[in-house]
């Protein structure tokens, strides 16, 4: 796939230079401030810590540079997702979401949106377009879906949804802007849990929304300012730092995942990975993804076999969540996901791949 992502990655580490005066620190400082010096007319200046913060602004600039779209930062992935719902929906609206996507998104709609008169329908990612999009105000997609790693056609769904007059929102958490570019494929809004690979060090929660839609952008900024769902400056700084190495981490993780997936499949283990030729949507994945990701689904014969694999492998960190520098895994059925009891979601980290494979192979 040819696009300008590599040019954007190269420019990322040099963005700050345009803001520097002679003698300034080259790295981004953390600004911890609720107050700003503000005598007289306040218009046009930073006013209050719930409205503005220079550290968020720098992180939003870096994320926006990679997304090629303005970004609004939030204190978590769910903070970003719920902000999109609250800023764009009204009573009487219907929304459509994947039945196999991130569970908390559906739970939020069920517990809170419903009470405000917004109804949600769900469909499996693999057959997401079946039934069309008439009557929806917002269509939420997540591809590859988490944890089943099914794929839907972002460009096709975006075109059909737009024709039906709805907004397309893509949760791009598992791919990051370096792995897949939903806005360029026609989606109106991207949401991301930067808690995962974007921060990448398993030590912060963070999220962002990217959109080229001026109306949505204005509503999101107002939602953040009035609801108070603002990110912490320290977490913003952590994500800014994480972004500096996202490309090298993500490239290593995806390349290793391809090797590991092929070898798991070669051992006769039921393995789902978009980069495997037998993935049901491999050709679509080739068309719309720059990389095939770092998540692998593998199914072992039983819950016990899966737990033994996860807990005995010296290079697997047993944990929920994913996208860290360390390989991690968990059995998703423990949370009630609709998967086999022995289904393991493996998040491939940055360990040298031959060492990683030796450890995985030994634990199997
Ligand atoms: C983790 C995750 C979220 C939520 O992110 P938090 O930072 O935990 O709120 C949303 N979508 C996907 C796909 C995720 O994996």
Short mmCIF file of C-alpha atoms and ligand atoms in Angstrom, two decimals:
data_model
loop_
_atom_site.label_atom_id
_atom_site.label_comp_id
_atom_site.label_asym_id
_atom_site.label_seq_id
_atom_site.Cartn_x
_atom_site.Cartn_y
_atom_site.Cartn_z
CA UNK A 1 0.00 0.00 0.00
CA UNK A 2 1.48 3.37 -0.94
CA UNK A 3 0.65 6.35 1.21
CA UNK A 4 2.51 9.06 3.08
CA UNK A 5 2.62 7.28 6.44
CA UNK A 6 6.41 6.83 6.38
CA UNK A 7 6.84 10.55 5.69
CA UNK A 8 4.58 11.31 8.66
CA UNK A 9 6.55 8.94 10.92
CA UNK A 10 9.80 10.61 9.90
CA UNK A 11 8.42 14.07 10.67
CA UNK A 12 6.94 13.06 14.02
CA UNK A 13 10.12 13.42 16.08
CA UNK A 14 10.78 16.86 14.60
CA UNK A 15 7.35 18.43 15.17
CA UNK A 16 8.39 20.23 18.33
CA UNK A 17 11.22 22.11 16.68
CA UNK A 18 8.78 24.62 15.18
CA UNK A 19 7.71 25.61 18.72
CA UNK A 20 11.21 26.06 20.19
CA UNK A 21 12.91 29.30 21.10
CA UNK A 22 16.70 29.33 21.45
CA UNK A 23 17.64 27.77 24.79
CA UNK A 24 14.37 25.80 25.20
CA UNK A 25 14.49 22.14 26.24
CA UNK A 26 14.28 19.91 23.17
CA UNK A 27 12.07 17.26 24.85
CA UNK A 28 8.48 18.12 25.81
CA UNK A 29 8.09 19.49 29.36
CA UNK A 30 5.15 18.37 31.51
CA UNK A 31 3.00 21.34 32.41
CA UNK A 32 1.06 20.70 35.61
CA UNK A 33 -1.28 23.69 35.89
CA UNK A 34 -4.84 24.47 36.83
CA UNK A 35 -4.14 28.23 36.64
CA UNK A 36 -2.54 30.34 33.92
CA UNK A 37 -1.31 33.92 34.28
CA UNK A 38 -4.37 35.81 33.00
CA UNK A 39 -4.69 39.53 33.71
CA UNK A 40 -7.36 41.53 31.84
CA UNK A 41 -9.14 40.30 28.69
CA UNK A 42 -8.95 36.46 28.76
CA UNK A 43 -9.83 35.85 25.09
CA UNK A 44 -7.12 34.15 23.06
CA UNK A 45 -5.09 32.88 26.03
CA UNK A 46 -4.98 29.69 28.07
CA UNK A 47 -7.54 30.24 30.79
CA UNK A 48 -8.08 27.25 33.02
CA UNK A 49 -6.80 23.68 33.36
CA UNK A 50 -10.10 22.06 32.32
CA UNK A 51 -10.02 23.99 29.01
CA UNK A 52 -6.39 23.82 27.90
CA UNK A 53 -3.06 22.29 28.72
CA UNK A 54 0.15 22.66 26.70
CA UNK A 55 1.13 19.02 27.26
CA UNK A 56 -2.19 17.73 25.86
CA UNK A 57 -1.83 20.13 22.96
CA UNK A 58 1.58 18.67 22.06
CA UNK A 59 0.25 15.11 22.29
CA UNK A 60 -2.78 16.03 20.17
CA UNK A 61 -0.47 17.64 17.63
CA UNK A 62 1.64 14.46 17.42
CA UNK A 63 -1.41 12.18 17.17
CA UNK A 64 -2.97 14.54 14.63
CA UNK A 65 0.22 14.49 12.57
CA UNK A 66 0.01 10.67 12.33
CA UNK A 67 -3.77 10.61 11.77
CA UNK A 68 -3.62 13.48 9.24
CA UNK A 69 -6.63 14.90 11.10
CA UNK A 70 -7.30 17.06 14.16
CA UNK A 71 -7.33 15.01 17.40
CA UNK A 72 -8.97 15.45 20.79
CA UNK A 73 -7.37 13.60 23.72
CA UNK A 74 -9.27 11.83 26.50
CA UNK A 75 -8.27 10.10 29.75
CA UNK A 76 -9.00 6.59 28.36
CA UNK A 77 -10.22 4.76 25.28
CA UNK A 78 -13.73 4.59 26.76
CA UNK A 79 -13.49 8.30 27.55
CA UNK A 80 -12.95 8.88 23.80
CA UNK A 81 -15.70 6.46 22.71
CA UNK A 82 -18.31 7.76 25.17
CA UNK A 83 -17.43 11.36 24.17
CA UNK A 84 -18.22 10.57 20.53
CA UNK A 85 -21.60 9.13 21.54
CA UNK A 86 -22.48 11.97 23.91
CA UNK A 87 -21.37 14.68 21.49
CA UNK A 88 -23.16 13.35 18.38
CA UNK A 89 -26.34 11.48 19.46
CA UNK A 90 -29.77 12.65 20.60
CA UNK A 91 -32.98 11.00 21.77
CA UNK A 92 -34.61 8.94 19.04
CA UNK A 93 -31.33 8.04 17.27
CA UNK A 94 -30.42 4.40 16.48
CA UNK A 95 -26.84 3.19 16.34
CA UNK A 96 -25.27 0.01 14.97
CA UNK A 97 -22.24 -1.67 16.55
CA UNK A 98 -20.36 -4.96 16.19
CA UNK A 99 -21.65 -7.81 18.37
CA UNK A 100 -18.06 -9.14 18.57
CA UNK A 101 -16.25 -5.87 19.30
CA UNK A 102 -14.92 -4.39 22.54
CA UNK A 103 -17.54 -5.32 25.12
CA UNK A 104 -17.57 -2.10 27.17
CA UNK A 105 -18.74 -0.06 24.16
CA UNK A 106 -21.95 -2.15 24.03
CA UNK A 107 -22.29 -2.05 27.81
CA UNK A 108 -22.04 1.76 27.81
CA UNK A 109 -24.82 1.97 25.20
CA UNK A 110 -26.97 -0.44 27.18
CA UNK A 111 -26.48 1.20 30.59
CA UNK A 112 -26.49 4.87 29.61
CA UNK A 113 -27.50 5.64 26.00
CA UNK A 114 -30.70 3.62 26.27
CA UNK A 115 -31.89 5.75 29.20
CA UNK A 116 -31.47 8.85 26.96
CA UNK A 117 -33.59 7.27 24.21
CA UNK A 118 -30.78 6.00 21.95
CA UNK A 119 -31.18 2.37 20.84
CA UNK A 120 -28.37 0.10 19.66
CA UNK A 121 -28.47 -2.85 17.25
CA UNK A 122 -25.54 -5.23 16.82
CA UNK A 123 -24.20 -7.43 14.00
CA UNK A 124 -21.19 -9.71 13.65
CA UNK A 125 -18.18 -8.01 12.04
CA UNK A 126 -17.83 -10.69 9.39
CA UNK A 127 -21.31 -9.99 7.93
CA UNK A 128 -21.56 -6.37 9.07
CA UNK A 129 -23.00 -4.98 5.81
CA UNK A 130 -25.87 -7.50 5.63
CA UNK A 131 -29.08 -5.60 6.19
CA UNK A 132 -27.80 -2.20 5.06
CA UNK A 133 -27.56 0.99 7.10
CA UNK A 134 -30.88 2.79 6.61
CA UNK A 135 -32.31 4.34 9.76
CA UNK A 136 -29.02 4.67 11.66
CA UNK A 137 -27.53 7.92 12.93
CA UNK A 138 -24.16 6.34 13.77
CA UNK A 139 -22.44 3.14 12.62
CA UNK A 140 -19.60 1.92 14.84
CA UNK A 141 -17.06 -0.55 13.44
CA UNK A 142 -14.01 -2.31 14.85
CA UNK A 143 -11.73 -4.18 12.45
CA UNK A 144 -10.05 -6.53 13.14
CA UNK A 145 -12.64 -7.25 15.82
CA UNK A 146 -11.42 -7.95 19.31
CA UNK A 147 -10.87 -10.78 20.20
CA UNK A 148 -12.11 -12.81 17.15
CA UNK A 149 -9.99 -10.85 14.60
CA UNK A 150 -12.76 -10.83 11.97
CA UNK A 151 -12.50 -8.07 9.40
CA UNK A 152 -15.04 -5.78 7.73
CA UNK A 153 -14.68 -3.58 4.65
CA UNK A 154 -14.07 -0.03 5.92
CA UNK A 155 -14.36 1.66 2.51
CA UNK A 156 -17.49 -0.27 1.50
CA UNK A 157 -19.25 0.28 4.83
CA UNK A 158 -18.26 3.97 4.90
CA UNK A 159 -19.68 4.60 1.40
CA UNK A 160 -22.94 2.76 2.17
CA UNK A 161 -23.31 4.42 5.56
CA UNK A 162 -22.75 7.88 4.12
CA UNK A 163 -25.37 7.22 1.46
CA UNK A 164 -27.75 6.37 4.33
CA UNK A 165 -26.90 9.68 6.06
CA UNK A 166 -25.11 8.23 9.11
CA UNK A 167 -21.74 8.88 10.73
CA UNK A 168 -19.11 6.09 10.55
CA UNK A 169 -16.94 5.70 13.65
CA UNK A 170 -14.01 3.24 13.54
CA UNK A 171 -12.31 1.91 16.67
CA UNK A 172 -8.73 1.63 15.39
CA UNK A 173 -7.14 0.61 18.73
CA UNK A 174 -5.64 -2.68 17.57
CA UNK A 175 -4.07 -1.21 14.41
CA UNK A 176 -2.96 2.35 15.39
CA UNK A 177 -2.69 5.01 12.64
CA UNK A 178 0.45 3.21 11.43
CA UNK A 179 -1.37 -0.05 10.69
CA UNK A 180 -4.64 1.11 9.18
CA UNK A 181 -6.05 4.48 8.11
CA UNK A 182 -9.86 4.43 8.44
CA UNK A 183 -10.26 8.18 7.74
CA UNK A 184 -8.52 7.76 4.38
CA UNK A 185 -10.88 4.86 3.64
CA UNK A 186 -13.93 7.08 4.24
CA UNK A 187 -14.71 6.79 7.96
CA UNK A 188 -15.82 10.08 9.58
CA UNK A 189 -14.32 9.49 13.01
CA UNK A 190 -11.52 7.33 14.45
CA UNK A 191 -11.42 6.42 18.14
CA UNK A 192 -8.42 4.79 19.79
CA UNK A 193 -7.49 3.37 23.17
CA UNK A 194 -3.93 4.70 23.35
CA UNK A 195 -3.70 2.71 26.58
CA UNK A 196 -2.63 -0.14 24.27
CA UNK A 197 0.08 -0.02 21.59
CA UNK A 198 0.21 3.76 21.14
CA UNK A 199 1.47 4.38 24.67
CA UNK A 200 2.87 0.88 24.52
CA UNK A 201 4.42 0.58 27.98
CA UNK A 202 1.40 -0.64 30.01
CA UNK A 203 1.72 2.27 32.44
CA UNK A 204 -1.02 4.72 31.42
CA UNK A 205 -4.61 4.92 30.24
CA UNK A 206 -5.34 7.36 27.43
CA UNK A 207 -7.51 7.76 24.35
CA UNK A 208 -8.11 10.04 21.39
CA UNK A 209 -10.63 10.88 18.72
CA UNK A 210 -9.49 11.93 15.23
CA UNK A 211 -11.89 13.52 12.76
CA UNK A 212 -11.88 15.84 9.74
CA UNK A 213 -15.55 16.74 10.44
CA UNK A 214 -15.56 20.29 11.87
CA UNK A 215 -18.96 19.89 13.51
CA UNK A 216 -17.98 16.69 15.32
CA UNK A 217 -14.65 18.22 16.36
CA UNK A 218 -16.30 21.29 17.90
CA UNK A 219 -18.88 19.17 19.73
CA UNK A 220 -16.15 16.88 21.12
CA UNK A 221 -14.09 19.79 22.45
CA UNK A 222 -17.16 21.26 24.09
CA UNK A 223 -18.09 17.87 25.59
CA UNK A 224 -14.62 17.53 27.09
CA UNK A 225 -14.62 21.05 28.50
CA UNK A 226 -18.10 20.83 30.02
CA UNK A 227 -18.11 17.19 31.18
CA UNK A 228 -14.64 17.49 32.68
CA UNK A 229 -13.48 14.22 31.04
CA UNK A 230 -9.99 15.64 30.57
CA UNK A 231 -6.69 13.75 30.29
CA UNK A 232 -3.97 14.22 32.90
CA UNK A 233 -0.89 16.13 31.72
CA UNK A 234 1.42 13.37 32.97
CA UNK A 235 -0.41 10.68 30.97
CA UNK A 236 -0.37 12.96 27.92
CA UNK A 237 3.39 13.26 28.32
CA UNK A 238 3.74 9.45 28.59
CA UNK A 239 1.79 8.99 25.35
CA UNK A 240 3.87 11.70 23.65
CA UNK A 241 6.99 9.77 24.62
CA UNK A 242 5.43 6.44 23.57
CA UNK A 243 4.66 7.82 20.12
CA UNK A 244 8.36 8.42 19.48
CA UNK A 245 8.97 4.66 19.34
CA UNK A 246 5.57 3.48 18.08
CA UNK A 247 6.86 2.77 14.59
CA UNK A 248 9.81 0.61 15.67
CA UNK A 249 7.76 -1.23 18.31
CA UNK A 250 4.78 -1.79 16.03
CA UNK A 251 6.92 -2.94 13.10
CA UNK A 252 8.73 -5.49 15.30
CA UNK A 253 5.51 -6.68 16.95
CA UNK A 254 3.67 -7.18 13.64
CA UNK A 255 6.62 -8.87 11.93
CA UNK A 256 7.03 -11.26 14.89
CA UNK A 257 3.28 -11.94 14.98
CA UNK A 258 3.40 -13.08 11.35
CA UNK A 259 6.24 -15.51 12.15
CA UNK A 260 4.55 -16.80 15.31
CA UNK A 261 1.14 -17.19 13.61
CA UNK A 262 2.64 -19.18 10.74
CA UNK A 263 4.50 -21.48 13.13
CA UNK A 264 1.45 -21.99 15.38
CA UNK A 265 -0.61 -22.90 12.33
CA UNK A 266 2.27 -25.15 11.17
CA UNK A 267 2.02 -27.04 14.47
CA UNK A 268 -1.64 -27.76 13.67
CA UNK A 269 -3.02 -25.27 16.23
CA UNK A 270 -6.22 -23.45 15.19
CA UNK A 271 -4.78 -19.96 14.62
CA UNK A 272 -6.52 -16.75 13.55
CA UNK A 273 -4.34 -13.96 12.18
CA UNK A 274 -5.21 -11.57 9.33
CA UNK A 275 -1.78 -12.16 7.77
CA UNK A 276 -2.41 -15.90 7.29
CA UNK A 277 -3.62 -16.79 3.81
CA UNK A 278 -6.39 -18.97 5.26
CA UNK A 279 -7.91 -16.04 7.22
CA UNK A 280 -11.46 -15.71 5.77
CA UNK A 281 -10.82 -12.03 4.91
CA UNK A 282 -7.11 -12.17 4.06
CA UNK A 283 -7.59 -10.45 0.69
CA UNK A 284 -9.60 -7.63 2.23
CA UNK A 285 -6.94 -7.33 4.95
CA UNK A 286 -4.27 -6.95 2.25
CA UNK A 287 -6.29 -4.14 0.66
CA UNK A 288 -7.09 -2.05 3.73
CA UNK A 289 -4.35 -2.75 6.30
CA UNK A 290 -0.74 -1.52 6.11
CA UNK A 291 0.26 -4.28 8.57
CA UNK A 292 -1.62 -7.30 9.90
CA UNK A 293 -1.29 -6.39 13.59
CA UNK A 294 0.27 -7.97 16.66
CA UNK A 295 -2.77 -9.88 17.99
CA UNK A 296 -3.16 -13.60 17.33
CA UNK A 297 -6.09 -15.81 18.30
CA UNK A 298 -5.26 -19.44 19.00
CA UNK A 299 -7.53 -22.17 20.27
CA UNK A 300 -6.14 -24.91 22.51
CA UNK A 301 -8.17 -28.05 23.34
CA UNK A 302 -9.44 -26.91 26.75
CA UNK A 303 -9.51 -24.09 29.29
CA UNK A 304 -6.91 -26.00 31.35
CA UNK A 305 -4.55 -26.38 28.38
CA UNK A 306 -4.90 -22.66 27.62
CA UNK A 307 -4.25 -21.60 31.24
CA UNK A 308 -1.24 -23.93 31.42
CA UNK A 309 0.20 -22.45 28.22
CA UNK A 310 -0.29 -18.84 29.36
CA UNK A 311 0.97 -19.33 32.91
CA UNK A 312 3.95 -21.59 32.20
CA UNK A 313 5.53 -19.68 29.31
CA UNK A 314 8.39 -17.54 30.64
CA UNK A 315 7.90 -14.93 27.89
CA UNK A 316 4.14 -14.49 28.31
CA UNK A 317 2.83 -11.99 30.81
CA UNK A 318 -0.62 -13.23 31.90
CA UNK A 319 -2.75 -10.08 31.78
CA UNK A 320 -5.81 -8.54 30.24
CA UNK A 321 -5.19 -5.64 27.83
CA UNK A 322 -2.53 -5.80 25.10
CA UNK A 323 -0.07 -3.84 23.02
CA UNK A 324 2.81 -3.64 25.51
CA UNK A 325 6.50 -4.19 24.80
CA UNK A 326 6.19 -7.57 26.51
CA UNK A 327 4.21 -10.44 24.99
CA UNK A 328 1.01 -10.98 26.98
CA UNK A 329 -1.96 -13.30 26.75
CA UNK A 330 -5.23 -14.25 28.31
CA UNK A 331 -8.08 -16.70 27.93
CA UNK A 332 -10.98 -14.53 26.78
CA UNK A 333 -13.74 -16.90 27.89
CA UNK A 334 -12.86 -15.91 31.47
CA UNK A 335 -14.62 -12.60 30.71
CA UNK A 336 -17.58 -14.24 29.00
CA UNK A 337 -16.56 -13.49 25.37
CA UNK A 338 -18.33 -15.75 22.87
CA UNK A 339 -15.24 -17.85 22.14
CA UNK A 340 -14.13 -21.44 22.88
CA UNK A 341 -12.96 -22.10 26.48
CA UNK A 342 -9.42 -22.74 25.16
CA UNK A 343 -9.28 -19.56 23.03
CA UNK A 344 -6.20 -17.46 23.82
CA UNK A 345 -5.64 -13.87 22.69
CA UNK A 346 -1.91 -13.48 22.30
CA UNK A 347 -0.44 -9.97 22.09
CA UNK A 348 3.02 -10.29 20.55
CA UNK A 349 5.59 -7.95 22.07
CA UNK A 350 9.06 -6.73 21.17
CA UNK A 351 11.13 -9.74 22.30
CA UNK A 352 13.52 -11.10 19.63
CA UNK A 353 11.30 -13.46 17.66
CA UNK A 354 13.43 -16.63 17.78
CA UNK A 355 13.68 -16.40 21.60
CA UNK A 356 9.96 -15.75 21.78
CA UNK A 357 9.15 -18.71 19.56
CA UNK A 358 11.42 -20.99 21.61
CA UNK A 359 9.51 -20.02 24.76
CA UNK A 360 6.06 -20.36 23.14
CA UNK A 361 6.97 -23.68 21.53
CA UNK A 362 8.32 -24.99 24.85
CA UNK A 363 5.13 -23.99 26.71
CA UNK A 364 2.98 -25.72 24.08
C1 LIG B 1 -9.01 -1.29 25.55
C2 LIG B 1 -9.95 -0.95 24.45
C3 LIG B 1 -10.86 0.10 24.58
C4 LIG B 1 -11.01 0.90 25.87
O1 LIG B 1 -9.84 1.54 26.26
P1 LIG B 1 -9.60 2.01 27.80
O2 LIG B 1 -8.40 2.86 27.71
O3 LIG B 1 -9.46 0.77 28.60
O4 LIG B 1 -10.82 2.77 28.20
C5 LIG B 1 -11.68 0.39 23.50
N1 LIG B 1 -11.63 -0.32 22.35
C6 LIG B 1 -10.77 -1.34 22.20
C7 LIG B 1 -10.74 -2.08 20.91
C8 LIG B 1 -9.91 -1.69 23.24
O5 LIG B 1 -9.08 -2.72 23.08
#
